[in-house]
PDB file of C-alpha atoms in Angstrom:
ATOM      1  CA  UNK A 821       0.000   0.000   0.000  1.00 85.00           C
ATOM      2  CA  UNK A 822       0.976   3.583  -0.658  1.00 92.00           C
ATOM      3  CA  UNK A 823      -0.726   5.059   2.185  1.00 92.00           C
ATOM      4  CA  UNK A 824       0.734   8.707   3.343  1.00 93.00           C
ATOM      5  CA  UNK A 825       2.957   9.121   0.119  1.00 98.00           C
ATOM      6  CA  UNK A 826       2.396  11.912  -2.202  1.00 98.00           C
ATOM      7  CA  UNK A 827       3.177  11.434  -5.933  1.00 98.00           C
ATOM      8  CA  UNK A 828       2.382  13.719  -9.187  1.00 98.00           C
ATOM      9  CA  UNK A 829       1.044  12.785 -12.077  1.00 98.00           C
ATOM     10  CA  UNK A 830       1.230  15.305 -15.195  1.00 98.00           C
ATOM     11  CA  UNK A 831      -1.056  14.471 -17.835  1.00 96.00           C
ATOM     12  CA  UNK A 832      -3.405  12.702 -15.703  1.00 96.00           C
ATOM     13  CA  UNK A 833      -6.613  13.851 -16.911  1.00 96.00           C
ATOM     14  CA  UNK A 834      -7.297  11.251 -20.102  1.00 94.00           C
ATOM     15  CA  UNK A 835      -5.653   7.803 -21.303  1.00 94.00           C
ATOM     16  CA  UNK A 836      -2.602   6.589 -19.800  1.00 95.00           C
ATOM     17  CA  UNK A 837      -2.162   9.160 -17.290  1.00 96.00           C
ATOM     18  CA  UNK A 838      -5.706   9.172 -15.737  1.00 97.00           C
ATOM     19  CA  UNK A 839      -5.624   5.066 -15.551  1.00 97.00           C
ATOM     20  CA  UNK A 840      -1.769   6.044 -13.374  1.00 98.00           C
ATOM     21  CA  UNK A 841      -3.897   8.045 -11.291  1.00 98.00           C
ATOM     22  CA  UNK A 842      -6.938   5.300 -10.510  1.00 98.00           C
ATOM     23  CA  UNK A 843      -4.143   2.414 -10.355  1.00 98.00           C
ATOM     24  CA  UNK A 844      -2.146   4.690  -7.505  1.00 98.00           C
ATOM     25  CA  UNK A 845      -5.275   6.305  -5.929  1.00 98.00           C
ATOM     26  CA  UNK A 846      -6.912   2.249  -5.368  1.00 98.00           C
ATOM     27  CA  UNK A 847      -2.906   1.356  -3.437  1.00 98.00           C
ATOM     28  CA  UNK A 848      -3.751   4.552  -0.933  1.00 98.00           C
ATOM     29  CA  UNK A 849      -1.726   7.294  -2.034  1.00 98.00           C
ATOM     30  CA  UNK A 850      -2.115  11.092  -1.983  1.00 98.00           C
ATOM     31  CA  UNK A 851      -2.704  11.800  -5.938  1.00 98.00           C
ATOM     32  CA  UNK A 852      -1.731  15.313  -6.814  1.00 98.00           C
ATOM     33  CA  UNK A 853      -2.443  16.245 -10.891  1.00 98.00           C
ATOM     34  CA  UNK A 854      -1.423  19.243 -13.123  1.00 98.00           C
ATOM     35  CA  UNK A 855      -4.166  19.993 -15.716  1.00 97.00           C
ATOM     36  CA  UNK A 856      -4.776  22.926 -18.376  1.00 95.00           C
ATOM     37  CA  UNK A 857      -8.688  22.687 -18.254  1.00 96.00           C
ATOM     38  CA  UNK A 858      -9.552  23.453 -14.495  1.00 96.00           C
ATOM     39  CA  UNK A 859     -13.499  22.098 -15.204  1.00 97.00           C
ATOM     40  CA  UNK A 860     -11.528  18.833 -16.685  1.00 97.00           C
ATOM     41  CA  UNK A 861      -9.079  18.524 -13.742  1.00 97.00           C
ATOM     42  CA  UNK A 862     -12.239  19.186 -11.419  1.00 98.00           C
ATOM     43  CA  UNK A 863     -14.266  15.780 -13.175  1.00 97.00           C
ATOM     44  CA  UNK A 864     -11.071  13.662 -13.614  1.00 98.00           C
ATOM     45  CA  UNK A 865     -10.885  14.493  -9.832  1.00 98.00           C
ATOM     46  CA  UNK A 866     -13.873  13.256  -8.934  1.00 98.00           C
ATOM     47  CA  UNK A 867     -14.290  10.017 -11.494  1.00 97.00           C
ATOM     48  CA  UNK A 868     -11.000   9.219  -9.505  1.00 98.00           C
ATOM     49  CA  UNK A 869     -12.445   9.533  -6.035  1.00 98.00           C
ATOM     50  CA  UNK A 870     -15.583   8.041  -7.524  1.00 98.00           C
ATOM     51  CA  UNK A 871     -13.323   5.055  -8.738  1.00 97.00           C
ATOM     52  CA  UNK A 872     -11.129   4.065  -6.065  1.00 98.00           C
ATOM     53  CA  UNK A 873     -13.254   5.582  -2.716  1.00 97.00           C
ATOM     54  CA  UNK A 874      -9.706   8.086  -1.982  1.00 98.00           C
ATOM     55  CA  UNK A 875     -10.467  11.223  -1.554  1.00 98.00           C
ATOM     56  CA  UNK A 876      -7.366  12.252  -0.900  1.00 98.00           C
ATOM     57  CA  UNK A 877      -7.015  13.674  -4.736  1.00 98.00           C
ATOM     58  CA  UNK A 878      -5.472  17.254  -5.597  1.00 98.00           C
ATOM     59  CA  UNK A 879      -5.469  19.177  -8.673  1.00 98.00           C
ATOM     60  CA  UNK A 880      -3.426  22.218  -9.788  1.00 98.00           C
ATOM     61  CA  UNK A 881      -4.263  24.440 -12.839  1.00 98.00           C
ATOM     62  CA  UNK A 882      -0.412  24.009 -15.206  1.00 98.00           C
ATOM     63  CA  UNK A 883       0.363  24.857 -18.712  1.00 98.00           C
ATOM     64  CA  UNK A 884       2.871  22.486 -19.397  1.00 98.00           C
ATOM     65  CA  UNK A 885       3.924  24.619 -22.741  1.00 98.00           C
ATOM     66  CA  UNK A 886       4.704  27.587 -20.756  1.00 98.00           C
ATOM     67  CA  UNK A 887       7.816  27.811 -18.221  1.00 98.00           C
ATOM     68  CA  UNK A 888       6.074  30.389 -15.792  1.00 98.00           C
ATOM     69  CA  UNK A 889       2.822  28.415 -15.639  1.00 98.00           C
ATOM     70  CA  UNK A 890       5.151  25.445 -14.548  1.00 98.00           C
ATOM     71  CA  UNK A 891       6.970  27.610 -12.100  1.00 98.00           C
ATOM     72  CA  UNK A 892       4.033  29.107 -10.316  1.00 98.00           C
ATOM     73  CA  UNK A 893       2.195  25.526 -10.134  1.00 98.00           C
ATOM     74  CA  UNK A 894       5.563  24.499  -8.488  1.00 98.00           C
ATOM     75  CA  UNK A 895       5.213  27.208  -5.796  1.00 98.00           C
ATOM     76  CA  UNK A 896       1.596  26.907  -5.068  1.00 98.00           C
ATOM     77  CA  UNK A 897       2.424  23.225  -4.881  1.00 98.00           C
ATOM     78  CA  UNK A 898       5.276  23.835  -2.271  1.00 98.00           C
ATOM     79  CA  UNK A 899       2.701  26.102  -0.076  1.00 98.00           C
ATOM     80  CA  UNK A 900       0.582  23.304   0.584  1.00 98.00           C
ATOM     81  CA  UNK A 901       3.142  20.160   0.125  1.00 98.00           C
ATOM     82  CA  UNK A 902       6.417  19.532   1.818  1.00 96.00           C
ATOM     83  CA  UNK A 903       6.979  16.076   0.215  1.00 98.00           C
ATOM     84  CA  UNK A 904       6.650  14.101  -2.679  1.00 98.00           C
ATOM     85  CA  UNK A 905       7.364  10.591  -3.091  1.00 98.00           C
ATOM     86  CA  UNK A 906       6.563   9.966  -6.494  1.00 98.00           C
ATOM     87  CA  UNK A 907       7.161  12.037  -9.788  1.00 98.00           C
ATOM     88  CA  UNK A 908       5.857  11.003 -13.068  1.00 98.00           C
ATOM     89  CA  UNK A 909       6.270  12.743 -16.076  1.00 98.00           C
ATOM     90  CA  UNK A 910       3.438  11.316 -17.859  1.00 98.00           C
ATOM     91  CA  UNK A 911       2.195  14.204 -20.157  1.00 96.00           C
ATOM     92  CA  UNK A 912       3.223  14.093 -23.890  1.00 95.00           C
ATOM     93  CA  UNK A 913       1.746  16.039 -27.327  1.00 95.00           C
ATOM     94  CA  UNK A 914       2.618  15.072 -30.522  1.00 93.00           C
ATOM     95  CA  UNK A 915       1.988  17.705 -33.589  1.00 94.00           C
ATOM     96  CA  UNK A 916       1.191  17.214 -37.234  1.00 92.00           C
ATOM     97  CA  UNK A 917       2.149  21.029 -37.834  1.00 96.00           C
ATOM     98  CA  UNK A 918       5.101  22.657 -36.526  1.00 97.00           C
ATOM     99  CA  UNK A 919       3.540  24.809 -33.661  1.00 97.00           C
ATOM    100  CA  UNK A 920       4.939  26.757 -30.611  1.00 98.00           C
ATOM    101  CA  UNK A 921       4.655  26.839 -27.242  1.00 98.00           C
ATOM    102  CA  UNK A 922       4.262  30.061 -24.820  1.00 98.00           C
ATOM    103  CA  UNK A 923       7.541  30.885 -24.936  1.00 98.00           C
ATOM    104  CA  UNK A 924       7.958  30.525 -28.616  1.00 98.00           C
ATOM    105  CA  UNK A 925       9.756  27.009 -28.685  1.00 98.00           C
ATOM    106  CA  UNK A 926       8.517  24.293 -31.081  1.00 98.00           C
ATOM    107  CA  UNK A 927       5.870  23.051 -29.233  1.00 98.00           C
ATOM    108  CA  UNK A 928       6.832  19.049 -28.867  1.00 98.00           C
ATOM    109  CA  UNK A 929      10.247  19.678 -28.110  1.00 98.00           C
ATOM    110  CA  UNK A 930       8.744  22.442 -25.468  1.00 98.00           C
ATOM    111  CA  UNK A 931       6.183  19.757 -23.531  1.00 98.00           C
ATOM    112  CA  UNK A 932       7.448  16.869 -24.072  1.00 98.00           C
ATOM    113  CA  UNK A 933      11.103  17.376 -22.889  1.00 98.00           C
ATOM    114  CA  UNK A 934      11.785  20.731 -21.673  1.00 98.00           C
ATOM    115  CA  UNK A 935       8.448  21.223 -19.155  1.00 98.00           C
ATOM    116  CA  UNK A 936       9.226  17.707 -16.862  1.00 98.00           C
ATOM    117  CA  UNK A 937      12.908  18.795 -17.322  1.00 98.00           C
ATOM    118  CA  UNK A 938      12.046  22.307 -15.924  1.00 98.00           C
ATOM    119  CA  UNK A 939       9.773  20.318 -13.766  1.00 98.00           C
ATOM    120  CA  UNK A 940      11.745  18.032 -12.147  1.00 98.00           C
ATOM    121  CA  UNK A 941      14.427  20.001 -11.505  1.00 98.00           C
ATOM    122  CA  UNK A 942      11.955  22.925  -9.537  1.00 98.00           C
ATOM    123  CA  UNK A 943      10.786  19.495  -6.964  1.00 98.00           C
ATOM    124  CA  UNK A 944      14.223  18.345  -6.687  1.00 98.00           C
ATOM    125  CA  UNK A 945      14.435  19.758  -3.209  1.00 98.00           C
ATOM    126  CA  UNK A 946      11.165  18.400  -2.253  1.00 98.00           C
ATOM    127  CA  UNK A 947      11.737  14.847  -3.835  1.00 98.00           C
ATOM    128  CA  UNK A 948      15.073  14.523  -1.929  1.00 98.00           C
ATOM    129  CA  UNK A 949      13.262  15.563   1.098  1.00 98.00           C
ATOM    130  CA  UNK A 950      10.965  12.481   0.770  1.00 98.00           C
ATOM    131  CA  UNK A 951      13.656   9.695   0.551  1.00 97.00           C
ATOM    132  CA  UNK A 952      13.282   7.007  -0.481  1.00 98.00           C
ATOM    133  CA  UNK A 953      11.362   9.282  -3.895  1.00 98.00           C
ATOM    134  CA  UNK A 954      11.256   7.932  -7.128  1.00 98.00           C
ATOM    135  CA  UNK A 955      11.141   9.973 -10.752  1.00 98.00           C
ATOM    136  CA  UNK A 956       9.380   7.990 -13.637  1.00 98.00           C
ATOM    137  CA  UNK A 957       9.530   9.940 -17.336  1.00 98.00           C
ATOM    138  CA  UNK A 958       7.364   8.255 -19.981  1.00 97.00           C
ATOM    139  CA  UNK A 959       9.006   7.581 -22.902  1.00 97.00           C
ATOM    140  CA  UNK A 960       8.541   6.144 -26.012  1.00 92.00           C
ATOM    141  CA  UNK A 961       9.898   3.039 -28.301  1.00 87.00           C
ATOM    142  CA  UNK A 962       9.387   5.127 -31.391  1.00 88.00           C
ATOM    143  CA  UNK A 963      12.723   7.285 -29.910  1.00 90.00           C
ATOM    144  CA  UNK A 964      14.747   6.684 -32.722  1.00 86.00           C
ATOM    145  CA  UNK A 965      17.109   8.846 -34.687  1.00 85.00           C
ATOM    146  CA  UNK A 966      19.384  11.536 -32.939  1.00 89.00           C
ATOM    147  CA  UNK A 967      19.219  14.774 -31.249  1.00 96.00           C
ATOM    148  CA  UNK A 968      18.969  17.371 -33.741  1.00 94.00           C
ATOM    149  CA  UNK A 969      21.518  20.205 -32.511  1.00 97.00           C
ATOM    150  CA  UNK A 970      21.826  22.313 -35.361  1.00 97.00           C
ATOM    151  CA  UNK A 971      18.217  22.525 -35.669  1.00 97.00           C
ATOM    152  CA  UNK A 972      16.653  21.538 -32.687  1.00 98.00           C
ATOM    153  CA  UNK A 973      13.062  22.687 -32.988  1.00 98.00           C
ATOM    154  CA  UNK A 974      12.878  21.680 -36.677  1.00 97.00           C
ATOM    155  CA  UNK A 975      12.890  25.339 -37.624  1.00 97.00           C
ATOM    156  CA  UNK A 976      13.414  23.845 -41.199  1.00 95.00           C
ATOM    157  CA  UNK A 977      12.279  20.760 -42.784  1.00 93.00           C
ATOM    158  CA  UNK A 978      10.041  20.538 -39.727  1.00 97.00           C
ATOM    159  CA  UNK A 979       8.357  16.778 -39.476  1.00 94.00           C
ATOM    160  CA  UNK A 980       6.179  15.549 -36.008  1.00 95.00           C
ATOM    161  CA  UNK A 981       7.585  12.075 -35.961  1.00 95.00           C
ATOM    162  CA  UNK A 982      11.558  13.296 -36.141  1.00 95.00           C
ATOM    163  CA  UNK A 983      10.404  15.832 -33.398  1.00 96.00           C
ATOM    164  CA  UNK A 984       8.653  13.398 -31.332  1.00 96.00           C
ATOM    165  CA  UNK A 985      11.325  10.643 -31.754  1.00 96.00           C
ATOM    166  CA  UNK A 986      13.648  13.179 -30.175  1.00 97.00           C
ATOM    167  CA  UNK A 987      11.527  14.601 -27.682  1.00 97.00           C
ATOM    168  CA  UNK A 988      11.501  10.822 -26.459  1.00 97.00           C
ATOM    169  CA  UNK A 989      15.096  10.222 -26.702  1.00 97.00           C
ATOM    170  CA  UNK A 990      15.901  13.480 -24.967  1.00 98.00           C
ATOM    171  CA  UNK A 991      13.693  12.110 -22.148  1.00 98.00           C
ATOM    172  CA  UNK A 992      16.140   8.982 -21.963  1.00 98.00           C
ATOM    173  CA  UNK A 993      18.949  10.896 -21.662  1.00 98.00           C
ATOM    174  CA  UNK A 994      17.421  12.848 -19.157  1.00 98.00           C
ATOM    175  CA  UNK A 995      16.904  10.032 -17.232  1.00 98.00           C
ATOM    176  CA  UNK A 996      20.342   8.333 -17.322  1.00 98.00           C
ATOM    177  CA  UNK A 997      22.270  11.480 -16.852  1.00 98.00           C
ATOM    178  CA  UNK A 998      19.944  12.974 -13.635  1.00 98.00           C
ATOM    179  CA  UNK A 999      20.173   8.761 -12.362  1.00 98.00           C
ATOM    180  CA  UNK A1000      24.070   9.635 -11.939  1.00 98.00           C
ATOM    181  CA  UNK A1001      23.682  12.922 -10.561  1.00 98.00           C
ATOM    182  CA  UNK A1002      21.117  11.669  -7.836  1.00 98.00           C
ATOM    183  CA  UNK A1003      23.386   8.495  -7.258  1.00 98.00           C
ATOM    184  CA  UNK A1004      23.422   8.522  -2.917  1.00 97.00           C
ATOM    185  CA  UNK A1005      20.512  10.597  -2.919  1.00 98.00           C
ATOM    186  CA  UNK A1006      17.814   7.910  -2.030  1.00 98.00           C
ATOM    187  CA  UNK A1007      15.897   9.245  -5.581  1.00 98.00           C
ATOM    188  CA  UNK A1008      15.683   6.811  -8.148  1.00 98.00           C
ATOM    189  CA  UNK A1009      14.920   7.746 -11.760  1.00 98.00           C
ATOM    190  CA  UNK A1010      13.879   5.612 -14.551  1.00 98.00           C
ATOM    191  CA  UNK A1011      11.623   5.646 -17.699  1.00 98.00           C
ATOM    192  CA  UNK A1012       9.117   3.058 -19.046  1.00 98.00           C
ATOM    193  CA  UNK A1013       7.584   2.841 -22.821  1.00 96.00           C
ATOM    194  CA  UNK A1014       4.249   2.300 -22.337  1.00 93.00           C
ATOM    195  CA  UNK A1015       3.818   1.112 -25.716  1.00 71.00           C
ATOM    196  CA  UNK A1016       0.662   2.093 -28.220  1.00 59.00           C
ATOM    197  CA  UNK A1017      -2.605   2.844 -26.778  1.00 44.00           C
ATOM    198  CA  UNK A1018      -5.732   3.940 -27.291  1.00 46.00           C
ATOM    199  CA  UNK A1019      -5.319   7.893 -25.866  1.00 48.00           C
ATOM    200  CA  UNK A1020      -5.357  11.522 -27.340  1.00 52.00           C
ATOM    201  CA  UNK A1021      -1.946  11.681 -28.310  1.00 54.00           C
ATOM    202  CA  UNK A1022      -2.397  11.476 -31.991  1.00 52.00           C
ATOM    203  CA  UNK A1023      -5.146  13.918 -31.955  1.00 49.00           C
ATOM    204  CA  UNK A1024      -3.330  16.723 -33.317  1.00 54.00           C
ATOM    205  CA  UNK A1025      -0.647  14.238 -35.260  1.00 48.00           C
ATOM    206  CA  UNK A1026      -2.821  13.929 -38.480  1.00 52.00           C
ATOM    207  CA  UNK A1027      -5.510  11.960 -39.569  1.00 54.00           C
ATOM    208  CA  UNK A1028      -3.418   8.393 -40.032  1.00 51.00           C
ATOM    209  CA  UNK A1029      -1.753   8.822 -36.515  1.00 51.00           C
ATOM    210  CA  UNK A1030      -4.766   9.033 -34.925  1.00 49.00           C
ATOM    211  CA  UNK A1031      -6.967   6.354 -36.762  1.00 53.00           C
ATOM    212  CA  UNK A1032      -3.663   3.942 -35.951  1.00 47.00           C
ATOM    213  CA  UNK A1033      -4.075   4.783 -32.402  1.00 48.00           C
ATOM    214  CA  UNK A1034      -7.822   4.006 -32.211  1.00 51.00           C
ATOM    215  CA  UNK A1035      -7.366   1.083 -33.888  1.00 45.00           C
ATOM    216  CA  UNK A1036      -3.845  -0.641 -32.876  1.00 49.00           C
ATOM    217  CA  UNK A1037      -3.705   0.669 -29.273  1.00 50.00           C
ATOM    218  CA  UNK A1038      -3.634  -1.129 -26.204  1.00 55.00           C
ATOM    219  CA  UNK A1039      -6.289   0.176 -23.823  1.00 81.00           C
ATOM    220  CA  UNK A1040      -5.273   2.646 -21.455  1.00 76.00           C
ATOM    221  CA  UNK A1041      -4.954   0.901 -18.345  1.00 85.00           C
ATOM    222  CA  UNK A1042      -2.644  -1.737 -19.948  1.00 90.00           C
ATOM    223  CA  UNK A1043      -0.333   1.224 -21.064  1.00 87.00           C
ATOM    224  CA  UNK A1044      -0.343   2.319 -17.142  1.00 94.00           C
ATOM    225  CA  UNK A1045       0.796  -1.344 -15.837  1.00 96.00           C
ATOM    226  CA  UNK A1046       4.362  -0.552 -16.690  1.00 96.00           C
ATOM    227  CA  UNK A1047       4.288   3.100 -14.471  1.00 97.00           C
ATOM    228  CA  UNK A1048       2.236   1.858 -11.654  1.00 97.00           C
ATOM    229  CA  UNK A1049       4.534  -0.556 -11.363  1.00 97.00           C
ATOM    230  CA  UNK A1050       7.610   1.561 -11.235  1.00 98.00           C
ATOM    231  CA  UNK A1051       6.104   3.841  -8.858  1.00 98.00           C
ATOM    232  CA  UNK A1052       4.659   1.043  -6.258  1.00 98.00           C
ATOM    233  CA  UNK A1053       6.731  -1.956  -6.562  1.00 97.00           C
ATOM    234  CA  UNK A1054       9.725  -2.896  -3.517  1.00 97.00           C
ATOM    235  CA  UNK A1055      11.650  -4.562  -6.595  1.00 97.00           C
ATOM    236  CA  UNK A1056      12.586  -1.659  -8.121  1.00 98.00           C
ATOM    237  CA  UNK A1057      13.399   0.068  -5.320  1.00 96.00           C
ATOM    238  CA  UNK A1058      17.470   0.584  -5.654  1.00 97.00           C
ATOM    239  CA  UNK A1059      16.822   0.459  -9.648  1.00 98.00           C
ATOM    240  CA  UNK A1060      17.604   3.904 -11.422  1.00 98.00           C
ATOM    241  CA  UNK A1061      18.329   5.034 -14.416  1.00 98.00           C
ATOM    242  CA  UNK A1062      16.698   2.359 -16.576  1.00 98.00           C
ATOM    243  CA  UNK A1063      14.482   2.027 -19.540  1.00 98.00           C
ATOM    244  CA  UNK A1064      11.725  -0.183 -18.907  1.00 97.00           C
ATOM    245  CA  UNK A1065       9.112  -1.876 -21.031  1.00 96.00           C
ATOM    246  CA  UNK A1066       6.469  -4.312 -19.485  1.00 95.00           C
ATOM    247  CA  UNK A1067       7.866  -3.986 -16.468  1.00 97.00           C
ATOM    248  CA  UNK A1068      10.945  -5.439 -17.140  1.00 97.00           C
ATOM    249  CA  UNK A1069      14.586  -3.732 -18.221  1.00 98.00           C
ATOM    250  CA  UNK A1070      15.755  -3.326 -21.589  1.00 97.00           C
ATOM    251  CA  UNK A1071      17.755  -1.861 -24.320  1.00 97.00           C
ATOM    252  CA  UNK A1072      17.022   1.320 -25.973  1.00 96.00           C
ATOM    253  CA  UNK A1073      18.781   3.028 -28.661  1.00 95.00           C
ATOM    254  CA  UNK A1074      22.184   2.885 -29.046  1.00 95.00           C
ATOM    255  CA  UNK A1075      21.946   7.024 -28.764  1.00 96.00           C
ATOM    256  CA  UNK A1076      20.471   7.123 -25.703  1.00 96.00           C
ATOM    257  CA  UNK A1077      23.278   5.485 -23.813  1.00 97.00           C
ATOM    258  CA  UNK A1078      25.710   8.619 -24.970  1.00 97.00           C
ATOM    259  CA  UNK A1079      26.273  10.266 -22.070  1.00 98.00           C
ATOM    260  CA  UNK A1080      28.661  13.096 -23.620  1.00 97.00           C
ATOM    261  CA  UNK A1081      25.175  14.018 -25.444  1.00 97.00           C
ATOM    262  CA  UNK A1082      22.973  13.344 -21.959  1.00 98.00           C
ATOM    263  CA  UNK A1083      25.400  16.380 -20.471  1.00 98.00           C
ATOM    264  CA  UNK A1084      25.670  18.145 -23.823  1.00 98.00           C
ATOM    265  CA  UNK A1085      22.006  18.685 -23.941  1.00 98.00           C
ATOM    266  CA  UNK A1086      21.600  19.082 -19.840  1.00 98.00           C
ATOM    267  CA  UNK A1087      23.389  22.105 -20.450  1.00 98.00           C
ATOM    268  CA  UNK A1088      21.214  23.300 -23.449  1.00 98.00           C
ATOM    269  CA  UNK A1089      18.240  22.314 -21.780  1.00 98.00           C
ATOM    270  CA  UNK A1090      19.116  24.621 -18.812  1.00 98.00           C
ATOM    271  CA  UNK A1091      19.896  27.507 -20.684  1.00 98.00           C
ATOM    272  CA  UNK A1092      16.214  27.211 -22.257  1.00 98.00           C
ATOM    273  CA  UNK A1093      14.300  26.871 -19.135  1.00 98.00           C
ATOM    274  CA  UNK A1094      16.846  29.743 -17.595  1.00 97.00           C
ATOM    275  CA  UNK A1095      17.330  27.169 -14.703  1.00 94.00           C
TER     276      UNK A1095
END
């Protein structure tokens, strides 16, 4: 059981995200989401309590394409929470049309990498705090290629699936890299991919995308196994900085094991979030 521990789920309002939230909420623990839509977070918030019979469900209003949005959700979260067990980086977007984000960054590159990297590093304190804490980023297997640096939000030539692939990988490298700086920290970091399901993500990523999700994806709660798991399990424990799929280890992408481009790209990514 996960009685008295806190953990934050971004994304948590639809698909894999919102099945996180039911999975954690039913083990006892304090659920705290980020949404956009405050109505939405409000009726994901109470289909949860609704679900599992915990009321013990929060929900913060955060823009996850816009860097002060995630800062002041980070402060209103620290007024009312001085711990947090759990961290998962759950949200993702994935964009047909190159678009940007509130601060003017292509939009994928923006949510999907930058906003839990920003993220994360604002709880830090509060995660290391809460030892033993845990940091899950959901990834994908479609991470493929490499990390674009002469053109890293596909000003030119842009295409959704090279941005998305990278977004992904980026979030590997995240993980390994901030695994090794945590090392003796008690906080464990690791990422899982979920695999396909049956959620909103290829809404905006064109008509074929989004038919091939409907129709190939796993249902939603299937896609969650892999990060309730992670989050709840004594096996994992002393495991960090790991790719997981199905709940067990394995290999990724040659690329994401570089860690000359993990620092290479910590340092870039600071610089963009001013951190």
């Amino acid at each position: 059981m996960l009685t008295n521990k806190i953990i934050l789920i971004t994304g948590a309002t639809s698909g894999i995200g919102k099945q996180t939230a039911i999975g954690l909420a039913k083990l006892g623990a304090t659920i705290v989401m980020t949404t956009r839509d405050d109505a939405r977070g409000t009726e994901t918030k109470n289909e949860i309590i609704k679900a599992t019979n915990n009321k013990n469900i929060d929900v913060f209003h955060c823009d996850l394409a816009s860097f002060s949005s995630i800062r002041n959700f980070v402060k209103e979260f620290k007024t009312k929470y001085n711990h947090l067990h759990v961290l998962i980086n759950n949200a993702g977007t994935w964009d047909f049309k190159r678009r940007e984000s509130k601060d003017g960054i292509e939009n994928i590159f923006a949510t999907n990498y930058l906003a839990p990297f920003l993220l994360t590093n604002l709880l830090l304190d509060v995660i290391k705090a809460s030892k033993p804490a845990r940091i899950i980023n959901v990834t994908s297997g479609l991470h493929i290629g490499r990390i674009n640096f002469d053109d890293i939000e596909f000003k030119h030539k842009f295409s959704g699936m090279k941005a998305y692939a990278q977004s992904k990988l980026s979030l590997i490298l995240f993980t390994r890299i901030l695994a090794k700086k945590l090392a003796g920290t008690g906080v464990t970091v690791n990422c899982v991919h979920p695999g396909m399901n049956r959620t909103n993500l290829g809404r905006d990523a064109g008509t074929f995308s989004r038919i091939g999700f409907k129709l190939l994806g796993k249902k939603p709660e299937k896609g969650a196994e892999t990060s309730i798991y992670l989050a709840s399990s004594k096996d994992v424990e002393n495991i960090s900085g790991e790719y997981f799929v199905k709940k067990e280890i394995s290999k990724s992408s040659k690329e994401s094991y570089d860690m000359d481009l993990a620092e290479k790209l910590w340092e870039l990514s600071k610089k963009y979030v001013d951190l």
